Amino acid sequence: MTKTELFNQIKTKKSYLCVGLDTDIKKIPKHLLSSEDPVFEFNKAIIDATSDLCVSYKPNIAFYEAMGPKGWQSLAKTLEYIPKDCFSIADAKRGDIGNTSSLYARAFFDKSASGMSFDSITVAPYMGKDSVSPFLEFENKWVILLALTSNEGGKDFQNLELAEGTEVYKKVLEVSKNWGDSERLMYVVGATRAEKLREIRAIVPDSFLLVPGVGAQGGSLFEVSKYGMNATCGLLVNSSRGIIYASSGEDFAEKAREEAQKIQTEMAEYLDQFLK
Amino acid sequence: MTKTELFNQIKTKKSYLCVGLDTDIKKIPKHLLSSEDPVFEFNKAIIDATSDLCVSYKPNIAFYEAMGPKGWQSLAKTLEYIPKDCFSIADAKRGDIGNTSSLYARAFFDKSASGMSFDSITVAPYMGKDSVSPFLEFENKWVILLALTSNEGGKDFQNLELAEGTEVYKKVLEVSKNWGDSERLMYVVGATRAEKLREIRAIVPDSFLLVPGVGAQGGSLFEVSKYGMNATCGLLVNSSRGIIYASSGEDFAEKAREEAQKIQTEMAEYLDQFLK
């Protein structure tokens, strides 16, 4: 999916919501467990209930990997089921030396090799340019690079101040934006404070930002939208648990839709207000 | 496997060689392709040919993941086949927020969930403490944290100088050594220069270092051993392509053994010379 296509979806649906498919076999409603592939059945119901309200789905790969080969089958079936007008994100946080990252790219982008072809993958920046470039060799595929994560441990290294007077995560933005432009490279930015978002936008004005941590992790959608939005929206705001586990009963999909609807309604307003 | 058990293996086999199972279906000898699981057949032959000469096997997960669900089956069979006296490393370079890293830990350490239980996993440090801790909750399992990688891009961020006067990779060593001791935490250190190894040893004197880049990537085993070895050896030196692709013919296992033998012979000497 191109940047223009993504922005068109955002305008059509009046939404920049990404639904995180962090589907844990231990957390899904009990009545699904008797089906042949409970994880896929759960995801299917969530997708059916939310696909007109969101523009993106983000399966977190760990949840599938934890189930061994059958987890990968559930993942492949889920990806197949995601409507083609939704931007698919493999939240895999991979990254290795060049020839190995090429293999990870095959795993997530090359259907003939692995059975899967996502639109994008999240990548960790620690190993630098040659760990990221192999993903960018696939046409119309995106890298979503970790810059500032919202977890407590994010501060351990990302916020360290460099001798040159900037912080590590800003340096990641500054350096990596030369590896690919805003048509191919997005960033994970777990910032919800106005000040931080302003600073980040000064470095990567045109890039899409994938923002986790709104909802269960406690960020403010208003702040993110006000200070993060640019001329092509430039935001994908993720909610995982707040939507998919809104109910643990047989009404889980219905309740998921209600939660997604609340967020989409808010987003429609912010698009009116803040789209530059 | 405990640190003492690992050191005992090193003394018994007079080797600190780790064989990297970077098994690429596109690179293995053609005569294997007709078998039901060519990747496993290749690994089995390599393991049979080298297991008395090395103390560790390190499948790089990307190579298996790139093949979809059947790749994970080859990986599980390979792990099952690795002799129990060899330290197994899932070279996965994972790392995510706490609840997600718990799932990755399930994937690589919890046989009842995923079908696999490695002795250790490589983890990227960018997301900090809570991305690493979940792996340390599994008894007798190890985290091998990326510190200094040997690829060109490693310099992009790992070697940046911090305001406090140290480099990022050293800060990773300094901070993380409080997350777990040298009985549970190792480091990936792609250093082969004396000066760097001395500095690293000053920070983590007792930790095992997993050193890639000897062989195909051009490092010197002599330097690594002279400046990196401590009282419990403290080194696992990896060679992947130099061993497993020593020949592309039917004699691949035999040639792999010859290469492993050369390295082991050298290592036996260095253990005599440098073990403190």
Coordinates of C-alpha atoms in Angstrom, one line a residue:
Chain A
M1 CA 0.0 0.0 0.0
T2 CA 1.3 3.5 -0.9
K3 CA 1.3 6.5 1.3
T4 CA -1.4 8.1 -0.9
E5 CA -3.6 5.0 -0.7
L6 CA -3.2 4.9 3.1
F7 CA -4.2 8.6 3.4
N8 CA -7.2 8.0 1.1
Q9 CA -8.4 5.2 3.4
I10 CA -8.0 7.5 6.3
K11 CA -10.1 10.2 4.6
T12 CA -12.7 7.7 3.5
K13 CA -13.1 6.0 6.9
K14 CA -12.5 9.2 8.9
S15 CA -10.2 7.0 11.0
Y16 CA -6.5 6.5 11.7
L17 CA -7.2 3.6 14.1
C18 CA -4.9 0.6 14.1
V19 CA -6.4 -2.5 15.8
G20 CA -3.7 -4.5 17.5
L21 CA -4.3 -8.2 17.2
D22 CA -2.5 -9.3 20.4
T23 CA -4.5 -12.5 20.5
D24 CA -3.6 -14.6 23.4
I25 CA -5.1 -18.1 23.5
K26 CA -5.2 -17.8 27.3
K27 CA -7.4 -14.6 27.1
I28 CA -10.0 -15.3 24.4
P29 CA -13.5 -16.2 25.3
K30 CA -13.9 -19.8 26.4
H31 CA -16.7 -20.6 23.9
L32 CA -14.2 -20.3 21.0
L33 CA -11.8 -22.9 22.4
S34 CA -13.7 -25.8 20.9
S35 CA -13.2 -24.5 17.3
E36 CA -10.4 -25.9 15.2
D37 CA -8.4 -22.6 15.2
P38 CA -9.6 -20.5 18.1
V39 CA -7.1 -17.7 17.5
F40 CA -8.1 -17.3 13.9
E41 CA -11.9 -17.5 14.8
F42 CA -11.3 -14.7 17.4
N43 CA -9.4 -12.5 14.9
K44 CA -12.0 -13.1 12.2
A45 CA -14.8 -11.9 14.5
I46 CA -12.8 -8.9 15.6
I47 CA -12.0 -8.0 11.9
D48 CA -15.6 -8.5 10.8
A49 CA -16.7 -6.2 13.7
T50 CA -14.2 -3.4 13.2
S51 CA -12.9 -3.2 9.6
D52 CA -15.1 -0.3 8.6
L53 CA -13.8 1.7 11.6
C54 CA -10.1 1.2 11.3
V55 CA -7.5 1.5 8.6
S56 CA -4.9 -0.9 9.9
Y57 CA -4.4 -4.2 11.7
K58 CA -1.3 -5.0 13.6
P59 CA -0.9 -8.6 14.8
N60 CA 1.9 -8.8 17.4
I61 CA 3.9 -11.7 16.2
A62 CA 5.0 -12.8 19.6
F63 CA 1.5 -14.0 20.4
Y64 CA 1.5 -16.3 17.4
E65 CA 5.1 -17.4 17.7
A66 CA 4.4 -18.5 21.3
M67 CA 2.1 -21.2 19.9
G68 CA 4.7 -22.8 17.6
P69 CA 4.0 -23.8 14.0
K70 CA 0.2 -23.8 14.5
G71 CA 0.4 -20.2 15.7
W72 CA 2.1 -19.3 12.4
Q73 CA -0.8 -20.9 10.6
S74 CA -3.3 -18.8 12.5
L75 CA -1.3 -15.7 11.7
A76 CA -1.2 -16.5 7.9
K77 CA -4.9 -17.2 7.9
T78 CA -5.5 -13.9 9.8
L79 CA -3.4 -11.9 7.3
E80 CA -5.3 -13.5 4.5
Y81 CA -8.6 -12.4 6.1
I82 CA -7.6 -8.8 6.7
P83 CA -9.3 -6.7 3.9
K84 CA -7.0 -5.4 1.3
D85 CA -8.0 -1.8 2.0
C86 CA -6.5 -2.1 5.5
F87 CA -2.8 -1.6 6.1
S88 CA -1.3 -4.7 7.6
I89 CA 1.6 -4.4 10.1
A90 CA 3.7 -7.3 11.3
D91 CA 4.6 -6.1 14.7
A92 CA 7.7 -8.3 14.9
K93 CA 10.5 -5.9 16.0
R94 CA 13.1 -7.8 14.0
G95 CA 16.5 -6.6 13.0
D96 CA 19.8 -8.4 12.2
I97 CA 22.8 -8.1 10.0
G98 CA 22.1 -7.6 6.3
N99 CA 21.9 -11.1 4.9
T100 CA 19.8 -12.2 7.9
S101 CA 17.4 -9.2 7.7
S102 CA 16.9 -10.2 4.1
L103 CA 15.5 -13.5 5.4
Y104 CA 13.2 -11.8 7.8
A105 CA 12.0 -9.7 4.9
R106 CA 11.3 -12.9 3.1
A107 CA 9.4 -14.2 6.1
F108 CA 7.0 -11.2 6.3
F109 CA 7.0 -9.8 2.7
D110 CA 7.5 -12.8 0.4
K111 CA 4.3 -14.9 0.1
S112 CA 6.0 -17.5 -2.1
A113 CA 8.5 -18.2 0.6
S114 CA 6.6 -18.0 3.9
G115 CA 3.0 -17.8 2.9
M116 CA 2.7 -14.2 4.1
S117 CA 2.9 -10.7 2.7
F118 CA 2.3 -7.9 5.1
D119 CA 2.4 -4.3 4.1
S120 CA 4.9 -3.4 6.8
I121 CA 7.1 -4.7 9.6
T122 CA 8.3 -3.1 12.8
V123 CA 12.1 -3.1 13.1
A124 CA 14.5 -2.4 16.0
P125 CA 17.2 0.1 15.1
Y126 CA 20.1 -1.1 17.3
M127 CA 22.0 -2.8 14.5
G128 CA 21.8 0.2 12.2
K129 CA 21.3 0.8 8.5
D130 CA 22.2 -2.6 7.0
S131 CA 19.7 -4.2 9.3
V132 CA 16.9 -2.0 7.9
S133 CA 17.8 -1.7 4.2
P134 CA 16.9 -5.3 3.2
F135 CA 13.3 -4.6 4.1
L136 CA 13.2 -1.5 1.9
E137 CA 14.1 -3.5 -1.2
F138 CA 10.6 -4.9 -1.4
E139 CA 8.4 -2.7 -3.5
N140 CA 5.5 -0.9 -1.7
K141 CA 6.5 -2.4 1.6
W142 CA 7.2 -0.3 4.7
V143 CA 9.6 -0.4 7.6
I144 CA 8.2 1.0 10.9
L145 CA 11.3 1.7 12.9
L146 CA 11.3 1.8 16.7
A147 CA 12.2 5.3 17.8
L148 CA 10.6 6.1 21.2
T149 CA 8.7 3.3 22.9
S150 CA 6.1 3.8 25.6
N151 CA 7.3 1.2 28.0
E152 CA 9.1 1.9 31.2
G153 CA 12.4 0.4 29.9
G154 CA 12.2 2.7 26.9
K155 CA 13.9 5.3 29.0
D156 CA 16.9 3.0 29.8
F157 CA 18.7 3.8 26.5
Q158 CA 16.4 5.8 24.2
N159 CA 16.4 8.9 26.3
L160 CA 20.1 9.0 27.0
E161 CA 21.7 12.2 26.1
L162 CA 24.5 12.1 23.5
A163 CA 27.6 14.2 23.6
E164 CA 26.5 16.1 20.5
G165 CA 23.5 17.4 22.5
T166 CA 20.6 15.3 21.4
E167 CA 18.9 12.1 22.7
V168 CA 19.4 8.6 21.3
Y169 CA 15.8 8.3 19.9
K170 CA 16.1 11.6 18.1
K171 CA 19.4 10.6 16.6
V172 CA 17.6 7.4 15.4
L173 CA 15.1 9.6 13.6
E174 CA 17.7 11.9 12.2
V175 CA 20.0 9.2 10.9
S176 CA 17.4 6.8 9.6
K177 CA 15.4 9.3 7.6
N178 CA 18.2 9.2 5.1
W179 CA 17.7 5.4 4.6
G180 CA 14.3 5.8 3.1
D181 CA 11.8 8.6 2.7
S182 CA 8.3 9.1 4.2
E183 CA 6.8 6.9 1.5
R184 CA 8.6 3.8 2.9
L185 CA 9.6 4.5 6.5
M186 CA 7.4 5.1 9.5
Y187 CA 8.3 5.4 13.2
V188 CA 7.0 3.9 16.4
V189 CA 6.6 6.8 18.7
G190 CA 5.1 6.2 22.1
A191 CA 4.9 9.9 22.9
T192 CA 1.7 11.5 24.0
R193 CA 3.1 14.7 25.4
A194 CA 2.8 17.9 23.3
E195 CA 6.4 18.9 23.8
K196 CA 7.9 15.6 22.6
L197 CA 5.6 15.4 19.6
R198 CA 6.6 18.9 18.5
E199 CA 10.2 17.9 18.7
I200 CA 9.7 14.7 16.8
R201 CA 7.6 16.5 14.1
A202 CA 10.5 18.9 13.6
I203 CA 12.7 16.1 12.7
V204 CA 10.3 13.9 10.6
P205 CA 7.6 16.3 9.5
D206 CA 6.2 14.1 6.7
S207 CA 6.5 10.6 8.2
F208 CA 3.7 8.5 9.5
L209 CA 4.0 7.7 13.2
L210 CA 2.6 4.6 14.7
V211 CA 1.5 5.5 18.2
P212 CA 0.9 2.8 20.7
G213 CA -0.1 3.4 24.2
V214 CA -3.4 5.2 23.6
G215 CA -6.0 3.4 25.7
A216 CA -4.8 0.5 27.9
Q217 CA -1.3 2.2 28.1
G218 CA -2.9 5.5 29.1
G219 CA -2.1 8.1 26.4
S220 CA -4.3 10.9 25.2
L221 CA -5.7 10.7 21.7
F222 CA -6.4 14.4 21.8
E223 CA -2.8 15.4 22.5
V224 CA -1.4 12.9 19.9
S225 CA -3.8 14.2 17.3
K226 CA -3.3 17.9 18.0
Y227 CA 0.5 17.8 18.0
G228 CA 1.2 14.8 15.8
M229 CA -1.1 15.3 12.8
N230 CA 0.3 16.6 9.5
A231 CA -1.0 17.2 6.0
T232 CA -1.5 13.5 5.3
C233 CA -2.7 12.7 8.8
G234 CA 0.7 11.1 9.5
L235 CA -0.7 9.1 12.4
L236 CA -1.7 5.5 13.0
V237 CA -2.9 5.2 16.5
N238 CA -3.0 1.7 17.9
S239 CA -5.3 0.1 20.4
S240 CA -5.0 -3.5 21.2
R241 CA -6.3 -4.8 24.6
G242 CA -8.8 -1.9 25.0
I243 CA -10.6 -3.1 21.9
I244 CA -10.1 -6.8 21.5
Y245 CA -10.6 -7.7 25.2
A246 CA -13.4 -5.2 25.8
S247 CA -15.5 -8.2 26.8
S248 CA -14.5 -11.7 27.7
G249 CA -17.9 -13.1 26.9
E250 CA -19.8 -14.2 23.8
D251 CA -20.4 -10.5 23.0
F252 CA -16.7 -9.8 22.6
A253 CA -16.9 -8.8 19.0
E254 CA -19.9 -6.5 19.6
K255 CA -18.1 -4.8 22.5
A256 CA -14.9 -4.5 20.5
R257 CA -16.9 -2.7 17.8
E258 CA -18.3 -0.3 20.5
E259 CA -14.8 0.6 21.7
A260 CA -13.5 1.0 18.1
Q261 CA -16.5 3.2 17.3
K262 CA -15.8 5.5 20.3
I263 CA -12.2 6.0 19.1
Q264 CA -13.3 6.4 15.4
T265 CA -15.9 9.1 16.4
E266 CA -13.2 11.0 18.3
M267 CA -10.8 10.6 15.3
A268 CA -13.3 12.0 12.8
E269 CA -13.5 15.2 14.9
Y270 CA -9.7 15.5 15.2
L271 CA -9.3 15.0 11.4
D272 CA -11.7 18.0 11.0
Q273 CA -9.9 20.1 13.5
F274 CA -6.2 19.3 13.1
L275 CA -5.5 18.0 9.5
K276 CA -3.2 20.7 8.1
Chain B
M1 CA 22.4 -25.4 31.2
T2 CA 24.2 -23.6 34.1
K3 CA 27.4 -21.6 33.7
T4 CA 29.4 -24.4 35.5
E5 CA 28.0 -27.0 33.2
L6 CA 28.9 -24.9 30.2
F7 CA 32.4 -24.4 31.4
N8 CA 32.7 -28.2 32.1
Q9 CA 31.8 -28.8 28.5
I10 CA 34.4 -26.4 27.3
K11 CA 37.1 -28.1 29.4
T12 CA 36.0 -31.6 28.3
K13 CA 35.9 -30.8 24.6
K14 CA 38.7 -28.3 24.7
S15 CA 36.5 -26.0 22.6
Y16 CA 34.4 -22.9 22.9
L17 CA 33.1 -23.1 19.3
C18 CA 29.5 -22.3 18.5
V19 CA 28.3 -23.6 15.2
G20 CA 25.8 -21.2 13.6
L21 CA 23.0 -23.1 11.8
D22 CA 22.1 -20.4 9.3
T23 CA 20.6 -23.0 7.1
D24 CA 19.3 -21.5 3.8
I25 CA 17.2 -23.8 1.6
K26 CA 18.7 -21.9 -1.3
K27 CA 22.3 -22.8 -0.3
I28 CA 22.2 -26.4 0.8
P29 CA 23.5 -29.2 -1.4
K30 CA 21.1 -30.1 -4.2
H31 CA 21.0 -33.8 -3.4
L32 CA 19.2 -33.0 -0.1
L33 CA 16.3 -31.2 -1.8
S34 CA 14.5 -34.4 -2.5
S35 CA 14.2 -35.4 1.1
E36 CA 11.1 -34.6 3.1
D37 CA 12.7 -31.9 5.3
P38 CA 15.9 -30.8 3.5
V39 CA 16.8 -28.2 6.1
F40 CA 16.5 -30.7 9.0
E41 CA 18.5 -33.3 7.0
F42 CA 21.2 -30.7 6.4
N43 CA 21.3 -29.7 10.1
K44 CA 21.3 -33.3 11.3
A45 CA 24.3 -34.1 9.1
I46 CA 26.2 -31.0 10.3
I47 CA 25.4 -31.8 13.9
D48 CA 26.5 -35.5 13.5
A49 CA 29.8 -34.2 12.0
T50 CA 30.6 -31.5 14.5
S51 CA 29.0 -32.2 17.9
D52 CA 32.2 -33.5 19.5
L53 CA 34.1 -30.4 18.4
C54 CA 31.8 -27.6 19.5
V55 CA 29.9 -26.8 22.7
S56 CA 27.0 -24.8 21.2
Y57 CA 24.7 -24.6 18.3
K58 CA 23.0 -21.4 17.2
P59 CA 20.2 -21.6 14.7
N60 CA 19.5 -18.1 13.3
I61 CA 15.7 -18.0 13.5
A62 CA 15.3 -15.8 10.4
F63 CA 16.4 -18.7 8.2
Y64 CA 13.6 -20.9 9.5
E65 CA 11.0 -18.1 9.8
A66 CA 11.5 -17.3 6.1
M67 CA 10.0 -20.7 5.3
G68 CA 6.7 -20.2 7.1
P69 CA 5.2 -22.9 9.4
K70 CA 7.3 -25.7 7.9
G71 CA 10.4 -23.7 8.7
W72 CA 9.4 -23.8 12.4
Q73 CA 8.9 -27.5 12.2
S74 CA 12.4 -27.9 10.8
L75 CA 13.7 -25.7 13.7
A76 CA 11.9 -27.7 16.3
K77 CA 13.2 -31.0 14.9
T78 CA 16.7 -29.5 14.8
L79 CA 16.6 -28.4 18.4
E80 CA 15.3 -31.8 19.4
Y81 CA 18.4 -33.3 17.6
I82 CA 21.0 -31.1 19.2
P83 CA 22.7 -33.2 21.9
K84 CA 21.8 -32.1 25.5
D85 CA 25.5 -31.4 26.3
C86 CA 25.5 -28.6 23.7
F87 CA 24.3 -25.1 24.7
S88 CA 21.5 -24.2 22.3
I89 CA 21.0 -20.5 21.3
A90 CA 17.9 -19.2 19.6
D91 CA 19.5 -16.4 17.6
A92 CA 16.2 -14.4 17.4
K93 CA 17.2 -10.9 18.4
R94 CA 13.7 -10.4 19.9
G95 CA 12.6 -7.7 22.4
D96 CA 9.3 -6.0 23.1
I97 CA 7.4 -4.5 26.0
G98 CA 7.1 -6.8 29.1
N99 CA 3.9 -8.7 28.4
T100 CA 5.0 -9.3 24.8
S101 CA 8.5 -10.4 25.7
S102 CA 6.8 -12.9 28.0
L103 CA 5.2 -14.4 24.9
Y104 CA 8.5 -14.5 23.1
A105 CA 10.0 -16.3 26.1
R106 CA 7.1 -18.8 25.8
A107 CA 8.0 -19.2 22.2
F108 CA 11.6 -20.1 22.8
F109 CA 11.7 -21.5 26.3
D110 CA 8.3 -23.2 27.0
K111 CA 8.1 -26.5 25.2
S112 CA 4.5 -27.1 26.3
A113 CA 3.4 -23.9 24.4
S114 CA 5.6 -23.8 21.3
G115 CA 7.2 -27.2 21.1
M116 CA 10.7 -25.7 21.8
S117 CA 12.9 -25.1 24.7
F118 CA 16.3 -23.5 23.9
D119 CA 18.9 -22.8 26.6
S120 CA 19.1 -19.2 25.5
I121 CA 17.9 -16.4 23.2
T122 CA 19.5 -13.4 21.8
V123 CA 17.7 -10.1 22.7
A124 CA 18.0 -6.6 21.4
P125 CA 18.4 -4.0 24.1
Y126 CA 16.7 -1.0 22.6
M127 CA 13.5 -1.3 24.7
G128 CA 15.3 -1.6 28.0
K129 CA 14.9 -3.6 31.2
D130 CA 11.3 -4.7 31.0
S131 CA 11.9 -6.1 27.5
V132 CA 14.6 -8.4 28.9
S133 CA 13.4 -9.4 32.3
P134 CA 10.6 -11.8 31.2
F135 CA 13.2 -14.1 29.7
L136 CA 15.1 -14.2 32.9
E137 CA 12.1 -15.6 34.8
F138 CA 12.7 -19.0 33.2
E139 CA 14.9 -21.2 35.4
N140 CA 18.3 -22.0 33.9
K141 CA 17.6 -20.1 30.7
W142 CA 19.9 -17.3 29.4
V143 CA 19.5 -14.0 27.7
I144 CA 22.3 -13.1 25.3
L145 CA 22.0 -9.3 24.9
L146 CA 23.2 -7.5 21.9
A147 CA 25.9 -5.1 22.9
L148 CA 28.4 -4.5 20.1
T149 CA 27.5 -6.1 16.8
S150 CA 30.1 -6.6 14.0
N151 CA 28.1 -5.4 11.1
E152 CA 28.8 -2.1 9.4
G153 CA 25.5 -0.6 10.7
G154 CA 26.5 -1.5 14.2
K155 CA 28.4 1.8 14.3
D156 CA 25.3 3.9 13.5
F157 CA 24.1 4.0 17.1
Q158 CA 26.1 1.6 19.2
N159 CA 29.3 3.6 19.0
L160 CA 27.7 7.0 19.6
E161 CA 29.3 8.9 22.5
L162 CA 27.0 9.8 25.4
A163 CA 27.2 13.1 27.2
E164 CA 28.4 11.2 30.3
G165 CA 31.5 10.3 28.4
T166 CA 30.9 6.6 27.4
E167 CA 29.6 4.9 24.3
V168 CA 26.1 3.5 23.9
Y169 CA 27.2 -0.1 23.8
K170 CA 29.2 0.3 27.0
K171 CA 26.2 1.9 28.6
V172 CA 24.2 -1.2 27.6
L173 CA 26.7 -3.4 29.3
E174 CA 26.9 -1.2 32.4
V175 CA 23.1 -0.9 32.9
S176 CA 22.1 -4.4 31.9
K177 CA 24.5 -6.2 34.2
N178 CA 22.3 -5.2 37.0
W179 CA 19.3 -7.0 35.4
G180 CA 20.9 -10.4 35.9
D181 CA 24.3 -11.8 36.8
S182 CA 26.8 -13.6 34.7
E183 CA 25.0 -16.9 35.4
R184 CA 22.1 -15.8 33.3
L185 CA 23.2 -13.0 31.1
M186 CA 25.7 -13.1 28.2
Y187 CA 26.5 -10.5 25.6
V188 CA 26.9 -10.4 21.8
V189 CA 30.2 -8.7 21.3
G190 CA 31.5 -8.5 17.7
A191 CA 34.8 -7.1 18.8
T192 CA 38.1 -8.5 17.7
R193 CA 40.4 -5.7 18.6
A194 CA 42.5 -6.0 21.8
E195 CA 41.7 -2.5 23.0
K196 CA 37.9 -2.9 22.7
L197 CA 37.9 -6.4 24.4
R198 CA 40.0 -5.0 27.3
E199 CA 37.4 -2.2 27.8
I200 CA 34.5 -4.7 27.6
R201 CA 36.2 -7.1 30.1
A202 CA 36.6 -4.2 32.5
I203 CA 32.8 -3.7 32.6
V204 CA 31.7 -7.4 32.5
P205 CA 34.7 -9.4 33.7
D206 CA 32.8 -12.6 34.5
S207 CA 30.2 -12.7 31.7
F208 CA 30.3 -15.0 28.7
L209 CA 30.6 -13.2 25.4
L210 CA 29.1 -14.6 22.2
V211 CA 31.5 -13.5 19.5
P212 CA 30.3 -13.6 15.9
G213 CA 32.5 -12.6 13.0
V214 CA 35.3 -15.0 13.4
G215 CA 35.8 -16.7 10.0
A216 CA 33.5 -15.4 7.2
Q217 CA 33.2 -12.0 8.9
G218 CA 37.0 -11.8 9.2
G219 CA 37.9 -11.6 12.9
S220 CA 40.9 -13.0 14.6
L221 CA 40.4 -16.0 16.9
F222 CA 43.8 -15.3 18.5
E223 CA 43.0 -11.8 19.5
V224 CA 39.5 -12.7 20.8
S225 CA 40.9 -15.5 22.9
K226 CA 43.9 -13.6 24.2
Y227 CA 42.0 -10.5 25.3
G228 CA 38.5 -12.0 25.9
M229 CA 39.2 -15.1 27.9
N230 CA 38.5 -15.2 31.6
A231 CA 38.6 -17.8 34.4
T232 CA 35.7 -19.8 33.1
C233 CA 36.7 -19.2 29.4
G234 CA 33.9 -16.7 29.1
L235 CA 33.8 -17.0 25.3
L236 CA 31.6 -18.7 22.8
V237 CA 33.0 -18.0 19.4
N238 CA 30.6 -18.5 16.5
S239 CA 31.2 -19.6 13.0
S240 CA 28.3 -20.2 10.6
R241 CA 29.0 -20.0 6.9
G242 CA 32.7 -20.9 7.2
I243 CA 31.7 -24.3 8.6
I244 CA 28.3 -25.2 7.3
Y245 CA 28.9 -24.1 3.7
A246 CA 32.6 -25.3 3.5
S247 CA 31.5 -27.5 0.6
S248 CA 28.3 -27.4 -1.5
G249 CA 28.7 -31.0 -2.6
E250 CA 27.8 -34.3 -1.1
D251 CA 30.9 -34.1 1.1
F252 CA 29.5 -31.0 2.9
A253 CA 29.4 -32.6 6.4
E254 CA 32.9 -34.0 6.0
K255 CA 34.2 -30.6 5.0
A256 CA 32.2 -28.9 7.8
R257 CA 34.0 -31.3 10.2
E258 CA 37.4 -30.4 8.8
E259 CA 36.7 -26.6 9.3
A260 CA 35.3 -27.2 12.8
Q261 CA 38.4 -29.3 13.6
K262 CA 40.8 -26.6 12.5
I263 CA 39.1 -24.1 14.8
Q264 CA 38.8 -26.6 17.7
T265 CA 42.5 -27.4 17.5
E266 CA 43.4 -23.7 17.7
M267 CA 41.0 -23.3 20.6
A268 CA 42.6 -26.1 22.5
E269 CA 45.9 -24.2 22.3
Y270 CA 44.4 -20.9 23.4
L271 CA 42.7 -22.6 26.4
D272 CA 46.1 -23.8 27.5
Q273 CA 47.6 -20.4 27.0
F274 CA 45.0 -17.9 28.1
L275 CA 42.6 -19.5 30.6
K276 CA 43.2 -17.4 33.7

